[in-house]
Amino acid sequence: MNLGLIRLRHFRNHTDTTIRFAPGTNVLLGQNGEGKTNIVEAVSYLGLTKSFYAANDAVACQLGAESFEIEGIILSDGGIEHHMRVAYSREQGEKVCTVNHARPESLSSVVGRFPVVILSPENSAITFGGPADRRRFMDMVLSQLSRLYLDDILEYRRAIRQRNRILGEIKVTGARHTSELEPWTLNIIKYGSRIIYRRLSFVRDFKNPLSDSYEKITGAEEVPGVSLTTVDGLDSEPSVEKIELRMSEKIDEVCGDEFRRGVSLVGPHRDDLALTLNGKNLQRYASQGQHKTMLIALKMAEFALMREQRNEVPIFILDDVFSELDEQRSRNLIGVIRDCGQTISTTTEESRFHGAIEWNSQNKKFSVSNGVCTET
Amino acid sequence: MTYTSEALQQLVEEFSQLPGVGKKSAQRMALYILKQPREDVLRMAKALVNVKDRIKYCTSCSNITEVDPCPICSSAKRDRATICVVEEPNDVIALEKTNEFRGLYHVLGGALSPLDGIGPEELKVNELLTRMTNGVTEVILAMNPNIEGEATTIYLSRLLKPLGVRVTRIARGLPMGGDLEFADEATLSRALEGRIAL
């Protein structure tokens, strides 16, 4: 995939900005608050139909403007050109998306059509945060690879909420509506086991790209590890049926606790993606720099996995990544992104790229100042 | 919003209570009514009151009807050994349109959903169980294909199987006239799950 051109109108501090990106490395340079991240945020609108960090669309409207519009021309790896447009109007409170000038079935059907991998400071919760943040990361990657996974996750969440409601009543009243609980228990086993199965195979596929990426940045100083903490007592490659069986055994074991506490205690909603460095727990022992390196490696592995399992090479966005890395690691990272197809990076320090990239028709740098972007 | 007539305002408010009708549509509908001849409006008002006055629930299948038992339950042409269980009266209408099903129905009045406070007592589950005594041999469960429908299917099959009736569920999967390649992944995989031996 290749984003050839993007135009932002009344988007954040960009009144009307058109950028022609190069097919290789693109670097947006500028001081803080000049509008670099706004440009990559607009790219995320084209890929995900939403901002990668802002919770609502209204805040992305330029102050005093009634609407914003983002247009992009995207070249698929097969050489076909697509026109994509996302527009939001403050008055209607509605976002409209068109692909090749036609309205798609729904916004969600557009997500993933134009694959983007985004690495930004907002992602730091993946390594610093709790299990829920890591589950969100896993779910986000897996849903982009499989619609069915997304479907299962949504059904599962609903089944858990329904089941917890009954458990909550049991906790309060002490009555045992076990016959009413059973359908929901069977549903969470059915959907939960499929989710765990997918996550386990995801972790297996993820191991090699992760250690490759980590090694490329650090030069084999440390060995990263990743595993899924899930329902215990499973062997390394269990079938869905095995997981179903184990889940139902576990639920039988803890049913007393579930009645007492009023919540579901077994299932993928309690999974964690355990991250280690040289076999040691990352959360507990890693330094800031190691966290940052792990995060970059996770995102690079996501990129590698998407590239392998999808027919399109995603666009890789690195928002303000270089500032927290030491000189050597940031050099290594620049070396890596040179082989990642089209990348768009933002940075305040141009010196990081000195001598590492040759600026020509393949690689471009832009300076961003007060909502105006110019090629330099 | 301010109207020059209290009657109009009242009508707009009534219309906007309807599902899928917002303030603006309600206003359009109210102004349309205003332009209609008096007898047309009276006929409409009468129709509204009639559905409340004349329609009741069949004591046997809980479907909506004007006579009890309902025309389906009292028909001599229907197969009394088969009962198809559905969530709502509109499901009966949909199934009747197929002209394929010759058995009786049972309308539950919804699906299990603890979050909405709907348990077995809120549904016509006991009424279904009491119908099992009269020579019924098969119960077809035709719930909506969502998690609540699935839970209801599981719940009912656990209750019905011990009574010695055959319990089946309707197949789920591909729509007719659709090409396989255009089906979404979720539908396709559910269709695979429900495959049948030839």
Coordinates of C-alpha atoms in Angstrom, one line a residue:
Chain A
M1 CA 0.0 0.0 0.0
N2 CA 1.1 3.4 -0.8
L3 CA -0.4 6.7 0.2
G4 CA 0.4 8.9 -2.7
L5 CA -1.3 12.1 -1.7
I6 CA -3.3 13.4 1.3
R7 CA -5.2 16.6 1.6
L8 CA -6.4 18.0 4.9
R9 CA -9.0 20.7 5.1
H10 CA -10.0 22.5 8.3
F11 CA -8.4 19.6 10.2
R12 CA -6.9 20.6 13.6
N13 CA -4.4 23.4 12.7
H14 CA -4.3 22.6 9.0
T15 CA -6.6 25.0 7.0
D16 CA -5.7 23.4 3.6
T17 CA -2.6 21.2 3.4
T18 CA -1.7 18.9 0.5
I19 CA 1.2 16.5 0.9
R20 CA 2.6 14.2 -1.8
F21 CA 4.3 11.4 0.0
A22 CA 7.2 9.4 -1.3
P23 CA 6.9 5.6 -1.6
G24 CA 9.7 5.0 0.9
T25 CA 10.6 6.9 4.1
N26 CA 8.8 10.1 4.8
V27 CA 9.8 12.3 7.7
L28 CA 7.8 15.2 9.1
L29 CA 10.0 17.7 10.9
G30 CA 9.0 20.5 13.2
Q31 CA 8.8 21.9 16.7
N32 CA 6.2 20.8 19.2
G33 CA 2.7 21.9 18.5
E34 CA 3.3 22.8 14.8
G35 CA 0.9 20.1 13.4
K36 CA 3.1 17.0 12.7
T37 CA 0.9 14.5 14.6
N38 CA -2.2 16.0 13.1
I39 CA -1.0 14.8 9.7
V40 CA -0.5 11.2 10.8
E41 CA -3.8 11.4 12.7
A42 CA -5.4 12.3 9.3
V43 CA -3.7 9.2 7.8
S44 CA -5.3 7.1 10.6
Y45 CA -8.7 8.5 9.6
L46 CA -8.2 7.1 6.2
G47 CA -7.2 3.7 7.5
L48 CA -9.4 3.3 10.6
T49 CA -12.0 6.0 9.9
K50 CA -11.1 7.5 13.2
S51 CA -8.3 9.1 15.1
F52 CA -5.8 6.8 16.7
Y53 CA -6.0 8.7 20.0
A54 CA -8.8 11.3 20.1
A55 CA -12.1 9.9 21.4
N56 CA -14.4 12.1 19.3
D57 CA -14.4 13.7 15.9
A58 CA -15.5 17.1 16.9
V59 CA -12.2 18.0 18.6
A60 CA -10.4 17.4 15.2
C61 CA -12.3 20.2 13.6
Q62 CA -10.3 23.4 13.2
L63 CA -11.3 26.0 15.7
G64 CA -14.1 28.1 14.1
A65 CA -14.6 25.7 11.3
E66 CA -17.9 23.8 10.8
S67 CA -16.5 20.6 9.2
F68 CA -13.3 18.9 8.3
E69 CA -12.4 16.8 5.3
I70 CA -9.5 14.4 4.5
E71 CA -8.9 13.0 1.1
G72 CA -6.3 10.5 0.1
I73 CA -5.1 8.7 -3.0
I74 CA -3.9 5.3 -2.2
L75 CA -2.1 2.9 -4.5
S76 CA -2.6 -0.7 -3.8
D77 CA 0.3 -3.2 -4.1
G78 CA -1.5 -4.5 -7.2
G79 CA -1.1 -1.1 -8.8
I80 CA -4.7 0.0 -8.5
E81 CA -5.5 3.6 -7.4
H82 CA -8.2 4.3 -4.8
H83 CA -9.7 7.5 -3.8
M84 CA -10.7 7.8 -0.2
R85 CA -12.5 10.6 1.6
V86 CA -13.6 11.1 5.2
A87 CA -15.6 14.2 6.1
Y88 CA -17.1 15.3 9.4
S89 CA -19.6 18.0 9.9
R90 CA -20.0 19.5 13.4
E91 CA -23.6 20.5 12.8
Q92 CA -24.8 17.1 11.7
G93 CA -22.5 15.4 14.1
E94 CA -22.0 12.9 11.3
K95 CA -19.0 11.4 9.6
V96 CA -19.2 10.4 6.0
C97 CA -16.7 8.2 4.3
T98 CA -16.5 7.4 0.6
V99 CA -14.3 4.9 -1.2
N100 CA -13.8 5.7 -4.9
H101 CA -16.6 8.3 -4.6
A102 CA -19.2 5.7 -3.4
R103 CA -20.6 5.2 0.2
P104 CA -19.6 1.9 1.7
E105 CA -22.1 -0.3 3.5
S106 CA -20.9 0.9 6.9
L107 CA -17.9 2.6 8.4
S108 CA -16.7 -0.6 9.9
S109 CA -16.5 -2.3 6.5
V110 CA -13.8 0.2 5.6
V111 CA -11.6 -0.5 8.6
G112 CA -8.6 -2.6 7.5
R113 CA -9.1 -2.1 3.8
F114 CA -6.2 0.3 3.9
P115 CA -4.0 -1.3 6.5
V116 CA -2.0 1.1 8.8
V117 CA 0.2 0.2 11.7
I118 CA 0.7 3.1 14.1
L119 CA 3.3 3.5 16.8
S120 CA 2.8 6.5 19.0
P121 CA 3.4 7.6 22.6
E122 CA -0.3 6.6 23.3
N123 CA 0.7 3.0 22.9
S124 CA 2.9 3.0 25.9
A125 CA 0.1 1.4 27.9
I126 CA 0.8 -1.8 26.1
T127 CA 4.0 -2.3 28.1
F128 CA 3.3 -0.1 31.1
G129 CA -0.4 -0.7 31.6
G130 CA -2.5 -3.6 32.8
P131 CA -3.6 -6.8 31.2
A132 CA -6.7 -5.0 29.7
D133 CA -4.3 -2.8 27.6
R134 CA -2.4 -5.8 26.3
R135 CA -5.7 -7.6 25.5
R136 CA -6.8 -4.5 23.6
F137 CA -3.5 -4.7 21.5
M138 CA -4.0 -8.3 20.8
D139 CA -7.7 -7.9 19.9
M140 CA -6.9 -4.9 17.6
V141 CA -4.3 -6.9 15.6
L142 CA -6.4 -10.0 15.5
S143 CA -9.6 -8.2 14.4
Q144 CA -7.7 -6.6 11.5
L145 CA -6.7 -10.1 10.4
S146 CA -10.1 -11.8 11.0
R147 CA -13.6 -10.4 10.9
L148 CA -14.7 -13.6 12.6
Y149 CA -12.5 -12.9 15.6
L150 CA -14.1 -9.5 16.0
D151 CA -17.5 -11.1 15.9
D152 CA -16.6 -13.7 18.5
I153 CA -15.2 -11.0 20.8
L154 CA -18.3 -8.9 20.6
E155 CA -20.6 -11.9 21.3
Y156 CA -18.4 -13.0 24.1
R157 CA -18.4 -9.6 25.8
R158 CA -22.2 -9.6 25.7
A159 CA -22.4 -13.1 27.1
I160 CA -20.1 -12.2 30.0
R161 CA -22.2 -9.2 30.9
Q162 CA -25.4 -11.3 30.8
R163 CA -23.8 -14.0 32.9
N164 CA -22.4 -11.5 35.4
R165 CA -25.8 -10.0 35.9
I166 CA -27.1 -13.4 37.0
L167 CA -24.1 -14.0 39.2
G168 CA -24.6 -10.5 40.7
E169 CA -28.2 -11.5 41.6
I170 CA -27.0 -14.7 43.1
K171 CA -24.4 -12.8 45.2
V172 CA -27.1 -10.5 46.6
T173 CA -30.0 -12.9 47.1
G174 CA -28.1 -16.1 47.7
A175 CA -30.5 -17.9 45.5
R176 CA -29.0 -20.4 43.1
H177 CA -30.5 -19.9 39.6
T178 CA -28.2 -22.5 38.2
S179 CA -30.5 -23.5 35.4
E180 CA -30.6 -19.9 34.2
L181 CA -26.9 -19.5 34.5
E182 CA -26.1 -22.6 32.4
P183 CA -27.0 -21.2 28.9
W184 CA -24.7 -18.3 29.5
T185 CA -21.9 -20.6 30.8
L186 CA -22.2 -22.7 27.7
N187 CA -22.0 -19.6 25.5
I188 CA -18.9 -18.2 27.2
I189 CA -17.3 -21.6 26.9
K190 CA -18.2 -21.8 23.2
Y191 CA -17.0 -18.3 22.3
G192 CA -14.3 -18.1 24.9
S193 CA -12.5 -21.2 23.7
R194 CA -12.5 -20.0 20.1
I195 CA -11.0 -16.7 21.3
I196 CA -8.3 -18.4 23.4
Y197 CA -7.5 -20.7 20.5
R198 CA -6.9 -17.7 18.2
R199 CA -4.9 -15.9 20.7
L200 CA -2.7 -18.9 21.3
S201 CA -2.0 -19.3 17.7
F202 CA -1.4 -15.5 17.4
V203 CA 1.2 -15.7 20.1
R204 CA 2.9 -18.6 18.3
D205 CA 3.0 -16.6 15.1
F206 CA 4.1 -13.5 16.9
K207 CA 7.2 -14.9 18.6
N208 CA 9.6 -14.9 15.7
P209 CA 8.7 -11.5 14.3
L210 CA 9.0 -10.1 17.8
S211 CA 12.5 -11.4 18.5
D212 CA 13.6 -10.5 15.0
S213 CA 12.4 -7.0 15.4
Y214 CA 13.9 -6.7 18.9
E215 CA 17.3 -8.0 17.6
K216 CA 17.3 -5.5 14.8
I217 CA 17.0 -2.6 17.1
T218 CA 19.3 -3.7 19.9
G219 CA 21.7 -6.0 18.1
A220 CA 20.9 -9.2 20.1
E221 CA 21.7 -7.8 23.6
E222 CA 18.5 -9.0 25.0
V223 CA 16.0 -11.7 24.2
P224 CA 12.3 -10.8 24.3
G225 CA 9.6 -13.3 25.2
V226 CA 5.9 -13.4 24.7
S227 CA 3.3 -15.8 26.0
L228 CA -0.4 -15.9 26.7
T229 CA -1.4 -16.2 30.4
T230 CA -4.8 -17.9 30.1
V231 CA -6.9 -20.7 31.5
D232 CA -4.3 -23.0 33.2
G233 CA -3.7 -26.6 32.5
L234 CA -3.5 -26.4 28.7
D235 CA -0.8 -28.0 26.6
S236 CA 1.2 -25.9 24.1
E237 CA -1.1 -26.4 21.1
P238 CA -4.6 -27.4 22.4
S239 CA -7.5 -27.9 20.1
V240 CA -10.7 -25.8 20.5
E241 CA -12.4 -28.9 22.1
K242 CA -9.5 -29.2 24.6
I243 CA -9.9 -25.6 25.6
E244 CA -13.7 -26.0 25.9
L245 CA -13.2 -29.0 28.2
R246 CA -10.6 -27.2 30.4
M247 CA -12.8 -24.0 30.6
S248 CA -15.8 -26.0 31.8
E249 CA -13.6 -27.9 34.4
K250 CA -12.3 -24.6 35.7
I251 CA -15.7 -23.1 35.9
D252 CA -16.9 -26.1 37.9
E253 CA -13.9 -25.6 40.2
V254 CA -14.5 -21.9 40.9
C255 CA -18.3 -21.8 40.9
G256 CA -18.4 -21.2 44.7
D257 CA -16.1 -18.2 44.3
E258 CA -18.2 -16.9 41.3
F259 CA -21.4 -17.0 43.4
R260 CA -19.6 -15.3 46.3
R261 CA -18.0 -12.6 44.2
G262 CA -20.8 -12.2 41.6
V263 CA -18.5 -12.1 38.6
S264 CA -17.2 -14.6 35.9
L265 CA -13.7 -15.8 36.9
V266 CA -12.8 -18.0 34.0
G267 CA -12.3 -17.0 30.4
P268 CA -10.4 -14.9 27.9
H269 CA -11.5 -11.7 29.6
R270 CA -8.9 -12.5 32.2
D271 CA -6.1 -13.3 29.7
D272 CA -2.8 -11.4 29.7
L273 CA -0.1 -11.2 27.1
A274 CA 3.0 -11.8 29.3
L275 CA 6.1 -9.9 28.1
T276 CA 9.6 -10.8 29.2
L277 CA 13.2 -9.7 28.6
N278 CA 15.9 -12.3 29.1
G279 CA 13.2 -14.4 30.9
K280 CA 12.4 -11.6 33.4
N281 CA 9.0 -10.0 33.7
L282 CA 9.1 -6.7 31.7
Q283 CA 6.6 -4.8 34.0
R284 CA 8.7 -5.4 37.0
Y285 CA 12.3 -5.2 35.9
A286 CA 12.6 -3.3 32.7
S287 CA 14.0 0.3 32.4
Q288 CA 12.2 3.1 30.5
G289 CA 14.4 2.5 27.4
Q290 CA 13.7 -1.2 27.5
H291 CA 10.0 -0.6 27.7
K292 CA 10.2 1.7 24.7
T293 CA 12.3 -0.8 22.7
M294 CA 9.8 -3.6 23.5
L295 CA 6.9 -1.4 22.4
I296 CA 8.7 -0.6 19.1
A297 CA 9.5 -4.3 18.6
L298 CA 5.8 -5.3 19.3
K299 CA 4.6 -2.8 16.7
M300 CA 7.2 -3.9 14.2
A301 CA 6.1 -7.5 14.7
E302 CA 2.5 -6.4 14.2
F303 CA 3.6 -4.9 10.9
A304 CA 5.5 -8.0 9.9
L305 CA 2.5 -10.2 10.8
M306 CA 0.1 -8.0 8.9
R307 CA 2.4 -8.0 5.9
E308 CA 2.6 -11.7 5.9
Q309 CA -1.1 -12.5 6.5
R310 CA -2.6 -9.8 4.4
N311 CA -2.0 -9.2 0.7
E312 CA -1.1 -5.6 1.2
V313 CA 2.0 -4.1 2.9
P314 CA 0.6 -1.8 5.6
I315 CA 1.7 1.8 6.0
F316 CA 3.9 2.2 9.1
I317 CA 3.5 5.4 11.1
L318 CA 6.0 6.3 13.8
D319 CA 4.9 9.3 15.8
D320 CA 7.5 10.8 17.9
V321 CA 9.4 7.6 18.5
F322 CA 13.0 8.6 18.1
S323 CA 13.2 11.1 21.0
E324 CA 13.4 8.5 23.8
L325 CA 15.8 6.1 22.1
D326 CA 19.6 6.3 22.5
E327 CA 21.6 7.2 19.4
Q328 CA 22.5 3.6 18.5
R329 CA 19.0 2.2 18.8
S330 CA 17.5 5.1 16.9
R331 CA 20.1 4.5 14.1
N332 CA 19.1 0.8 14.0
L333 CA 15.4 1.7 13.9
I334 CA 16.0 4.0 10.9
G335 CA 17.8 1.1 9.3
V336 CA 14.8 -1.1 9.8
I337 CA 12.1 1.3 8.6
R338 CA 14.1 1.6 5.3
D339 CA 12.9 -1.9 4.5
C340 CA 9.3 -1.5 5.7
G341 CA 7.8 -0.1 2.5
Q342 CA 6.1 3.3 3.0
T343 CA 6.7 4.8 6.4
I344 CA 5.7 8.2 7.8
S345 CA 7.7 9.4 10.9
T346 CA 7.4 12.6 12.9
T347 CA 10.3 14.0 14.9
T348 CA 11.7 17.2 16.4
E349 CA 15.3 16.2 15.8
E350 CA 16.3 16.1 12.2
S351 CA 19.8 15.1 13.2
R352 CA 18.6 11.6 13.9
F353 CA 18.2 11.0 10.2
H354 CA 21.5 12.7 9.1
G355 CA 23.4 10.4 6.8
A356 CA 21.0 7.5 7.4
I357 CA 18.6 8.3 4.6
E358 CA 19.2 9.6 1.1
W359 CA 16.7 12.2 0.2
N360 CA 15.4 11.7 -3.3
S361 CA 12.1 10.6 -5.0
Q362 CA 12.0 7.5 -2.8
N363 CA 12.5 9.3 0.5
K364 CA 11.2 12.8 1.4
K365 CA 11.4 15.1 4.3
F366 CA 8.9 17.8 5.1
S367 CA 8.9 20.7 7.5
V368 CA 5.7 21.4 9.4
S369 CA 5.2 24.8 10.8
N370 CA 2.0 26.3 12.2
G371 CA -0.3 24.1 10.1
V372 CA 1.7 24.4 6.9
C373 CA 3.7 21.6 5.4
T374 CA 6.4 22.1 2.9
E375 CA 8.8 19.6 1.3
T376 CA 12.4 20.4 2.1
Chain B
M1 CA -39.9 24.1 19.8
T2 CA -42.9 26.4 19.9
Y3 CA -46.1 25.9 18.0
T4 CA -49.0 28.2 17.6
S5 CA -51.4 25.4 18.4
E6 CA -51.3 23.3 21.5
A7 CA -53.2 20.5 19.7
L8 CA -50.4 20.3 17.1
Q9 CA -47.7 20.3 19.7
Q10 CA -49.4 17.4 21.5
L11 CA -49.7 15.4 18.3
V12 CA -46.0 16.0 17.4
E13 CA -45.1 14.7 20.9
E14 CA -47.2 11.6 20.5
F15 CA -45.7 10.8 17.1
S16 CA -42.2 11.3 18.3
Q17 CA -42.8 8.5 20.9
L18 CA -43.0 6.0 18.0
P19 CA -39.9 3.8 17.3
G20 CA -37.6 5.3 14.6
V21 CA -39.5 8.6 14.6
G22 CA -37.6 11.8 15.5
K23 CA -38.9 15.3 16.2
K24 CA -38.7 16.5 12.6
S25 CA -40.5 13.4 11.1
A26 CA -43.1 13.8 13.8
Q27 CA -43.7 17.3 12.8
R28 CA -44.0 16.4 9.2
M29 CA -46.5 13.6 10.0
A30 CA -48.6 15.9 12.2
L31 CA -48.8 18.6 9.5
Y32 CA -49.8 15.9 7.0
I33 CA -52.6 14.7 9.3
L34 CA -53.8 18.3 9.5
K35 CA -54.2 18.5 5.7
Q36 CA -56.1 15.2 5.5
P37 CA -60.0 15.1 5.3
R38 CA -61.7 14.6 8.7
E39 CA -63.1 11.1 7.8
D40 CA -59.6 9.8 6.9
V41 CA -58.2 10.9 10.2
L42 CA -61.2 9.4 12.0
R43 CA -60.6 6.1 10.3
M44 CA -57.0 6.2 11.3
A45 CA -57.8 7.1 14.9
K46 CA -60.3 4.2 15.0
A47 CA -57.7 1.8 13.7
L48 CA -55.3 2.8 16.5
V49 CA -57.9 2.2 19.2
N50 CA -59.0 -1.0 17.5
V51 CA -55.7 -2.7 17.9
K52 CA -55.8 -2.1 21.6
D53 CA -59.5 -3.1 22.0
R54 CA -59.7 -6.0 19.8
I55 CA -56.3 -7.7 19.9
K56 CA -55.6 -10.2 22.6
Y57 CA -53.1 -13.0 23.2
C58 CA -54.0 -16.6 22.2
T59 CA -54.2 -18.6 25.4
S60 CA -52.5 -21.5 23.7
C61 CA -49.7 -20.1 21.6
S62 CA -49.5 -16.5 23.0
N63 CA -49.6 -15.0 19.5
I64 CA -51.7 -11.9 18.8
T65 CA -55.2 -12.6 17.7
E66 CA -58.8 -11.3 17.8
V67 CA -60.4 -14.7 18.6
D68 CA -59.1 -17.1 21.2
P69 CA -57.7 -19.6 20.4
C70 CA -56.1 -18.0 17.4
P71 CA -56.9 -19.0 13.7
I72 CA -53.7 -21.0 13.5
C73 CA -54.3 -23.0 16.8
S74 CA -57.9 -23.7 15.9
S75 CA -57.2 -24.7 12.2
A76 CA -58.0 -28.3 11.4
K77 CA -55.3 -28.3 8.7
R78 CA -52.4 -27.7 11.0
D79 CA -50.1 -30.4 12.2
R80 CA -50.6 -30.5 16.0
A81 CA -47.5 -32.7 16.6
T82 CA -45.0 -30.0 15.7
I83 CA -44.5 -26.7 17.5
C84 CA -42.2 -23.9 16.3
V85 CA -41.0 -21.6 19.1
V86 CA -40.3 -18.0 18.2
E87 CA -39.5 -14.8 20.1
E88 CA -42.1 -12.3 18.8
P89 CA -45.4 -12.2 16.8
N90 CA -43.5 -10.8 13.8
D91 CA -41.5 -14.0 13.6
V92 CA -44.8 -15.9 13.1
I93 CA -45.7 -13.5 10.3
A94 CA -42.3 -14.1 8.6
L95 CA -42.6 -17.9 8.9
E96 CA -46.2 -17.9 7.7
K97 CA -45.2 -16.1 4.6
T98 CA -43.0 -19.1 3.6
N99 CA -46.1 -21.3 3.4
E100 CA -43.9 -24.2 4.3
F101 CA -44.6 -24.7 7.9
R102 CA -47.8 -26.6 8.7
G103 CA -47.4 -27.0 12.4
L104 CA -48.3 -24.7 15.4
Y105 CA -46.4 -21.9 16.9
H106 CA -45.4 -20.7 20.4
V107 CA -44.5 -17.1 20.9
L108 CA -42.2 -16.6 23.9
G109 CA -42.4 -12.8 24.0
G110 CA -38.7 -12.2 23.8
A111 CA -35.4 -14.0 24.6
L112 CA -33.5 -14.5 27.8
S113 CA -31.6 -11.3 28.7
P114 CA -30.6 -10.8 32.4
L115 CA -29.3 -7.3 31.5
D116 CA -32.8 -6.3 30.5
G117 CA -34.4 -8.2 33.5
I118 CA -35.8 -10.9 31.3
G119 CA -35.6 -14.4 32.8
P120 CA -37.7 -17.5 32.2
E121 CA -40.6 -16.1 34.3
E122 CA -40.9 -13.1 32.0
L123 CA -41.3 -15.4 29.0
K124 CA -44.0 -17.9 28.1
V125 CA -41.9 -20.8 29.1
N126 CA -44.2 -22.6 31.5
E127 CA -47.0 -22.2 28.9
L128 CA -44.8 -24.0 26.4
L129 CA -44.1 -26.9 28.8
T130 CA -47.8 -27.4 29.6
R131 CA -48.4 -27.8 25.8
M132 CA -46.0 -30.8 25.7
T133 CA -48.7 -33.2 27.0
N134 CA -51.0 -33.2 23.9
G135 CA -49.2 -35.5 21.5
V136 CA -46.4 -33.1 20.5
T137 CA -43.5 -35.0 19.0
E138 CA -41.2 -32.2 17.7
V139 CA -40.3 -28.7 18.9
I140 CA -38.4 -26.5 16.5
L141 CA -36.5 -23.7 18.1
A142 CA -36.4 -20.6 15.8
M143 CA -34.7 -17.9 17.9
N144 CA -32.8 -14.9 16.5
P145 CA -29.2 -15.6 15.6
N146 CA -27.6 -13.6 18.4
I147 CA -26.2 -14.5 21.8
E148 CA -29.6 -14.0 23.6
G149 CA -31.3 -16.2 21.1
E150 CA -28.6 -18.8 21.5
A151 CA -28.9 -18.8 25.3
T152 CA -32.7 -19.2 25.0
T153 CA -32.2 -22.1 22.6
I154 CA -29.9 -23.9 25.1
Y155 CA -32.2 -23.2 28.0
L156 CA -35.3 -24.5 26.3
S157 CA -33.6 -27.6 24.9
R158 CA -32.4 -28.5 28.4
L159 CA -36.0 -28.3 29.6
L160 CA -37.6 -30.1 26.6
K161 CA -35.3 -33.0 26.0
P162 CA -36.2 -34.9 29.2
L163 CA -39.8 -34.8 28.1
G164 CA -39.1 -37.2 25.3
V165 CA -39.8 -34.8 22.4
R166 CA -37.5 -34.3 19.4
V167 CA -35.9 -30.9 19.8
T168 CA -34.4 -29.2 16.7
R169 CA -33.2 -25.7 15.8
I170 CA -33.5 -23.9 12.4
A171 CA -30.3 -23.9 10.3
R172 CA -28.3 -20.7 10.1
G173 CA -26.1 -19.6 7.3
L174 CA -26.1 -18.4 3.7
P175 CA -29.0 -16.4 2.2
M176 CA -30.5 -17.7 -1.0
G177 CA -29.4 -16.0 -4.2
G178 CA -26.1 -14.9 -2.7
D179 CA -22.8 -15.9 -4.0
L180 CA -20.5 -17.7 -1.6
E181 CA -17.7 -15.3 -2.2
F182 CA -19.8 -12.3 -1.2
A183 CA -20.8 -13.8 2.2
D184 CA -19.1 -12.3 5.2
E185 CA -16.7 -14.4 7.2
A186 CA -19.0 -14.7 10.2
T187 CA -22.0 -16.0 8.2
L188 CA -19.8 -18.4 6.2
S189 CA -18.2 -19.9 9.3
R190 CA -21.6 -20.3 11.0
A191 CA -22.8 -22.0 7.9
L192 CA -19.8 -24.4 8.0
E193 CA -20.5 -25.0 11.7
G194 CA -24.1 -26.1 10.8
R195 CA -23.1 -28.3 7.8
I196 CA -25.2 -31.4 7.2
A197 CA -24.2 -34.9 6.0
L198 CA -25.4 -35.9 2.6

